[in-house]
mmCIF file of C-alpha atoms in Angstrom:
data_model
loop_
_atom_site.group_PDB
_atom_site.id
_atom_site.type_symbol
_atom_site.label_atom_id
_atom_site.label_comp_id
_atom_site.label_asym_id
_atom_site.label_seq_id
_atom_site.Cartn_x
_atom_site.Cartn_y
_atom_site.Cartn_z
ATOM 1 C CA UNK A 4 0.000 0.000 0.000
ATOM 2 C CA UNK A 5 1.265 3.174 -0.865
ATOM 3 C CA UNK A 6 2.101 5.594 1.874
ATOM 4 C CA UNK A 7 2.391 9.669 2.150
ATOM 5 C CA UNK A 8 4.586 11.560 4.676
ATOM 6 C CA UNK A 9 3.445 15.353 3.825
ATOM 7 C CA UNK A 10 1.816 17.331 1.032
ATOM 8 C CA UNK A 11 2.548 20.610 -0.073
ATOM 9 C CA UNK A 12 1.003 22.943 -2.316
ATOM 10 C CA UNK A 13 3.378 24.350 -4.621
ATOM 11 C CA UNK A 14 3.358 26.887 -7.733
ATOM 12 C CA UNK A 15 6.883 25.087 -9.062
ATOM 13 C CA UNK A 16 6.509 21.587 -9.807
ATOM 14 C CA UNK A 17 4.217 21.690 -12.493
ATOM 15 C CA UNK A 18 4.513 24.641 -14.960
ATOM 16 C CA UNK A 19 1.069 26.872 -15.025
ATOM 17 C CA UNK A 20 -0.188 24.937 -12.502
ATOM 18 C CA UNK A 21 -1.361 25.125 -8.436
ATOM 19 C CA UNK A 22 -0.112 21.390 -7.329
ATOM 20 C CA UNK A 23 -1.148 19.699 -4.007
ATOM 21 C CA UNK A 24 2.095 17.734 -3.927
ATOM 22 C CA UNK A 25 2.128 14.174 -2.565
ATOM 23 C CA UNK A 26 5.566 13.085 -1.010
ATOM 24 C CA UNK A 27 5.204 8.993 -1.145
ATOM 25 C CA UNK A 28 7.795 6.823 0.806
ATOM 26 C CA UNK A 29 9.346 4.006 0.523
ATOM 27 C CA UNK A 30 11.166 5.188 -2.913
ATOM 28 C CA UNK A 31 13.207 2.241 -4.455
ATOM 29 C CA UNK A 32 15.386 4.385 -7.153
ATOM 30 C CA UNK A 33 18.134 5.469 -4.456
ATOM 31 C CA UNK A 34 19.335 8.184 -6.316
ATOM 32 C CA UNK A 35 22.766 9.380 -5.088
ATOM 33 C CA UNK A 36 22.518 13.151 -3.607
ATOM 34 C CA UNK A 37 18.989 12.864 -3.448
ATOM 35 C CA UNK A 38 17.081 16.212 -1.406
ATOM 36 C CA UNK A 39 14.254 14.027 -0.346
ATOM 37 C CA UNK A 40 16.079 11.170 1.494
ATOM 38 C CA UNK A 41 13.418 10.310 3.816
ATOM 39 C CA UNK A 42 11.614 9.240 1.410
ATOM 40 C CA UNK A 43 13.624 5.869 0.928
ATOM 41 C CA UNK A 44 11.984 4.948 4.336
ATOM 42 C CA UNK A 45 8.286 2.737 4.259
ATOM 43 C CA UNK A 46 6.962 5.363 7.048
ATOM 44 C CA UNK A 47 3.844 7.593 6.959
ATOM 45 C CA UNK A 48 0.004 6.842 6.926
ATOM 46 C CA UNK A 49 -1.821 5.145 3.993
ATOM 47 C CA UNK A 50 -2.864 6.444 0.550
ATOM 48 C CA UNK A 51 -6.548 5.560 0.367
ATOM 49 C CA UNK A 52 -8.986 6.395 -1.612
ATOM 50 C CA UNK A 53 -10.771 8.207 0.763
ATOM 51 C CA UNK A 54 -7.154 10.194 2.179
ATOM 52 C CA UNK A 55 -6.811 11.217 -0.951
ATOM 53 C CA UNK A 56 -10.733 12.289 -1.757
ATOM 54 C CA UNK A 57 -9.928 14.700 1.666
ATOM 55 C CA UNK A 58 -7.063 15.851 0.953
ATOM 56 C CA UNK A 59 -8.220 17.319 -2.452
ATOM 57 C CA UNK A 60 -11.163 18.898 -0.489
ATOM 58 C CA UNK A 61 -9.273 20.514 2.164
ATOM 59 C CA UNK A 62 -6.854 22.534 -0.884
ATOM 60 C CA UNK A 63 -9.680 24.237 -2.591
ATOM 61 C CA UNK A 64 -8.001 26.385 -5.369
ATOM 62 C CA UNK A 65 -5.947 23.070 -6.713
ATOM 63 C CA UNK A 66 -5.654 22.816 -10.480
ATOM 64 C CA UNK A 67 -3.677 19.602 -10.045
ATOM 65 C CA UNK A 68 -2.140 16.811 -7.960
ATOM 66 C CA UNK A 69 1.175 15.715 -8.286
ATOM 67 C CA UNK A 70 2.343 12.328 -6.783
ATOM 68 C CA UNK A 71 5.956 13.143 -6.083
ATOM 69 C CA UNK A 72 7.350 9.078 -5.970
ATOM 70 C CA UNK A 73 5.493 5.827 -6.129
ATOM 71 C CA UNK A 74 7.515 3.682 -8.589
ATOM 72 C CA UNK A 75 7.377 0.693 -6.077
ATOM 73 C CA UNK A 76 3.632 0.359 -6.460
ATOM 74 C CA UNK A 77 3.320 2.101 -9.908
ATOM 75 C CA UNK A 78 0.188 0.766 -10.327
ATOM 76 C CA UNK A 79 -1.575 1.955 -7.634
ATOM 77 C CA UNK A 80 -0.340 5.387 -8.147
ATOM 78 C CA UNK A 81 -1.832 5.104 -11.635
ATOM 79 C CA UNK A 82 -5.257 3.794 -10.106
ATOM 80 C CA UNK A 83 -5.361 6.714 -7.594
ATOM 81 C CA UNK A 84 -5.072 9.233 -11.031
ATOM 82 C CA UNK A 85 -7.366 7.353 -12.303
ATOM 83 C CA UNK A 86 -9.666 8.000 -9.454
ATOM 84 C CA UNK A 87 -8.966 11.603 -9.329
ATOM 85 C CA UNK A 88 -9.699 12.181 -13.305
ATOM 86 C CA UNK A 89 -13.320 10.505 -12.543
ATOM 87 C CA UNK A 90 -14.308 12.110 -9.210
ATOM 88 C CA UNK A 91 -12.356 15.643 -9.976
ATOM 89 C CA UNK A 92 -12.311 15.821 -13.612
ATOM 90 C CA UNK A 93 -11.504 19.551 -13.100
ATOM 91 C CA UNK A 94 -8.613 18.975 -11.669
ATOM 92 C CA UNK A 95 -5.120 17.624 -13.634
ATOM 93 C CA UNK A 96 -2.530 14.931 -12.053
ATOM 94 C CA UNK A 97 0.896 14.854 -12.442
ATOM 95 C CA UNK A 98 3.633 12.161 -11.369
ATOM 96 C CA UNK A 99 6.993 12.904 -10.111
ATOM 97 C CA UNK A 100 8.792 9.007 -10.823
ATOM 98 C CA UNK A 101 12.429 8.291 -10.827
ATOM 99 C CA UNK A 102 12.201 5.376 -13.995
ATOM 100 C CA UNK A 103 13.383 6.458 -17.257
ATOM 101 C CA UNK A 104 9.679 5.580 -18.462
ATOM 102 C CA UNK A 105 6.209 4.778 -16.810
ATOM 103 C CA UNK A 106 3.154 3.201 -17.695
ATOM 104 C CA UNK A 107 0.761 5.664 -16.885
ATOM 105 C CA UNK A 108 -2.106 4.571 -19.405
ATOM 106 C CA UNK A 109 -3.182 7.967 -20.107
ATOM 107 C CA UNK A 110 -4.179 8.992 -16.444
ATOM 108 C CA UNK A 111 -1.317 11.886 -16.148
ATOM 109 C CA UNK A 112 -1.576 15.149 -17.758
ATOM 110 C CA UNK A 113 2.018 15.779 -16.602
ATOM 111 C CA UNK A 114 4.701 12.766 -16.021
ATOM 112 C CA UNK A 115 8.201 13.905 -14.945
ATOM 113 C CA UNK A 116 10.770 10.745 -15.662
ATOM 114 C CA UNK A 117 14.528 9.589 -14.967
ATOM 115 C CA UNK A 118 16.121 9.452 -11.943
ATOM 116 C CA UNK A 119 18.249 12.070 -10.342
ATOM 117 C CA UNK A 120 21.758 11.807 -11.300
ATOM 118 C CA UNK A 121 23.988 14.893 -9.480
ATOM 119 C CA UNK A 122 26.288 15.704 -12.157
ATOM 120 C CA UNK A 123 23.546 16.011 -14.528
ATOM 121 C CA UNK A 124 21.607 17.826 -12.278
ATOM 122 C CA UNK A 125 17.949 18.716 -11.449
ATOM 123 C CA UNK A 126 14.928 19.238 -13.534
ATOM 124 C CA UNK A 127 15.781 23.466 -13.709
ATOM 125 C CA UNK A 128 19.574 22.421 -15.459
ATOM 126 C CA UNK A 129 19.948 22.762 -19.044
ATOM 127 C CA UNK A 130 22.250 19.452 -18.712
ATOM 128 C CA UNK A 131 19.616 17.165 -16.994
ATOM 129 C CA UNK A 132 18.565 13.700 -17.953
ATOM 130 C CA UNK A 133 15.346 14.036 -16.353
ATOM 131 C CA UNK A 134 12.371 15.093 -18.374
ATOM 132 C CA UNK A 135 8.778 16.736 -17.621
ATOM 133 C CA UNK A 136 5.800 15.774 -20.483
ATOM 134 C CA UNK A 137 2.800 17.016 -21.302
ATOM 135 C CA UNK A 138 0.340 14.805 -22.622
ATOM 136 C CA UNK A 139 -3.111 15.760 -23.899
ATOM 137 C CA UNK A 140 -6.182 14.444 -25.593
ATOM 138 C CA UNK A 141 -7.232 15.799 -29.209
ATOM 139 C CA UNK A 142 -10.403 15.518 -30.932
ATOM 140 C CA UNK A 143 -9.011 17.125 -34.089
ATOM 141 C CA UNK A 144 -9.026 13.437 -35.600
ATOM 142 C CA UNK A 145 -10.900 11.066 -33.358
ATOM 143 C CA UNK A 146 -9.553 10.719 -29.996
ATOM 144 C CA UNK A 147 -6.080 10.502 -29.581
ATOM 145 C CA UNK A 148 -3.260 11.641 -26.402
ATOM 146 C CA UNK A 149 -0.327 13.355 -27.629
ATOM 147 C CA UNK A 150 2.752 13.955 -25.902
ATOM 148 C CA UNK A 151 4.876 17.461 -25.596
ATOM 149 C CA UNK A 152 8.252 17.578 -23.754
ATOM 150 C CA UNK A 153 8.255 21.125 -21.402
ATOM 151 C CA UNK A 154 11.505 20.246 -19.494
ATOM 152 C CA UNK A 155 12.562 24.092 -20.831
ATOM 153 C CA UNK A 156 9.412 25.705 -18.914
ATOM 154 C CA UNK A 157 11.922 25.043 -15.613
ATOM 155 C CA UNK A 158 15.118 26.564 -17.064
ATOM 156 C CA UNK A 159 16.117 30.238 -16.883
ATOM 157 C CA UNK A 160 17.281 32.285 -19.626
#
C-alpha cells in the first residue's frame, strides 16, 4: 500500500499549474545526492482512496495533484489518477517518478521521468537527464493523447 509523509502545495513543480504535492515513501530508485532522502523509508500513513478524496477537499483552489514518488507500487499510483480524473475531472494529475519511463495509461496530464543523477543535475539544469511531459487528448481526428516535452518551462534564460 502506498504511503504519504506530507503534502505541499506548490506553484513550481508543475509549470502553469497550483499542485497539491504528494511526497510517497518508501522510494526504491536510491538516487545518489537525493534532497528528499526520507523518502527511501516505508513510514507515513496510507494512501486511500478516501485520504486522498480529503485531501483534495481541504486545498480548494488546486488545479492539479502531483504524486511526487510511487515507482514501487506504480500501479496503484496510476489507479489513484485514475480516481482523481473521474471524481475531480476539473482537476489535472501529475507524477513525479524516478524510472526512465512509466506506464501511466493515459491517467497523467504531466509525467516527470529519470532518476536524479547529481552531475547532470535537477529538472531546472539545461544538462539534466530528467524530463517533464505534457500529454493531452485531441479531438481534431478522433480521440487521440499526444505527448509534448516542457523540461525548458523550468530553465532560466
Amino acid at each position: 500500500m502506498l504511503k504519504y509523509v506530507d503534502t505541499l502545495v506548490s506553484f513550481q513543480e508543475v509549470p502553469d499549474e497550483i499542485s497539491l504535492c504528494i511526497n510517497i515513501s518508501n522510494c526504491p530508485n536510491h538516487c545518489k545526492g537525493c534532497h528528499s532522502q526520507y523518502l527511501l523509508e516505508d513510514i507515513g500513513k496510507p494512501l486511500t482512496d478516501e485520504t486522498l478524496q480529503t485531501l483534495i477537499k481541504q486545498n480548494t483552489g488546486i488545479s492539479c495533484v502531483c504524486f511526487m514518488g510511487g515507482d514501487k507500487e506504480s500501479w496503484e499510483v496510476v489507479r489513484l489518477a485514475k480516481l482523481i480524473r473521474e471524481d475531480f475531472p476539473e482537476i489535472k494529475t501529475a507524477w513525479y517518478s524516478g524510472s526512465e519511463s512509466v506506464d501511466h495509461q493515459n491517467q497523467f496530464n504531466y509525467v516527470k521521468t529519470g532518476p536524479y543523477i547529481e552531475s547532470l543535475g535537477p529538472l531546472n539544469s539545461k544538462t539534466t537527464n530528467q524530463r517533464m511531459l505534457e500529454y493531452n487528448l485531441s479531438t481534431d481526428l478522433g480521440p487521440s493523447w499526444y505527448m509534448r516535452d516542457i523540461t525548458y518551462k523550468f530553465w532560466k534564460d
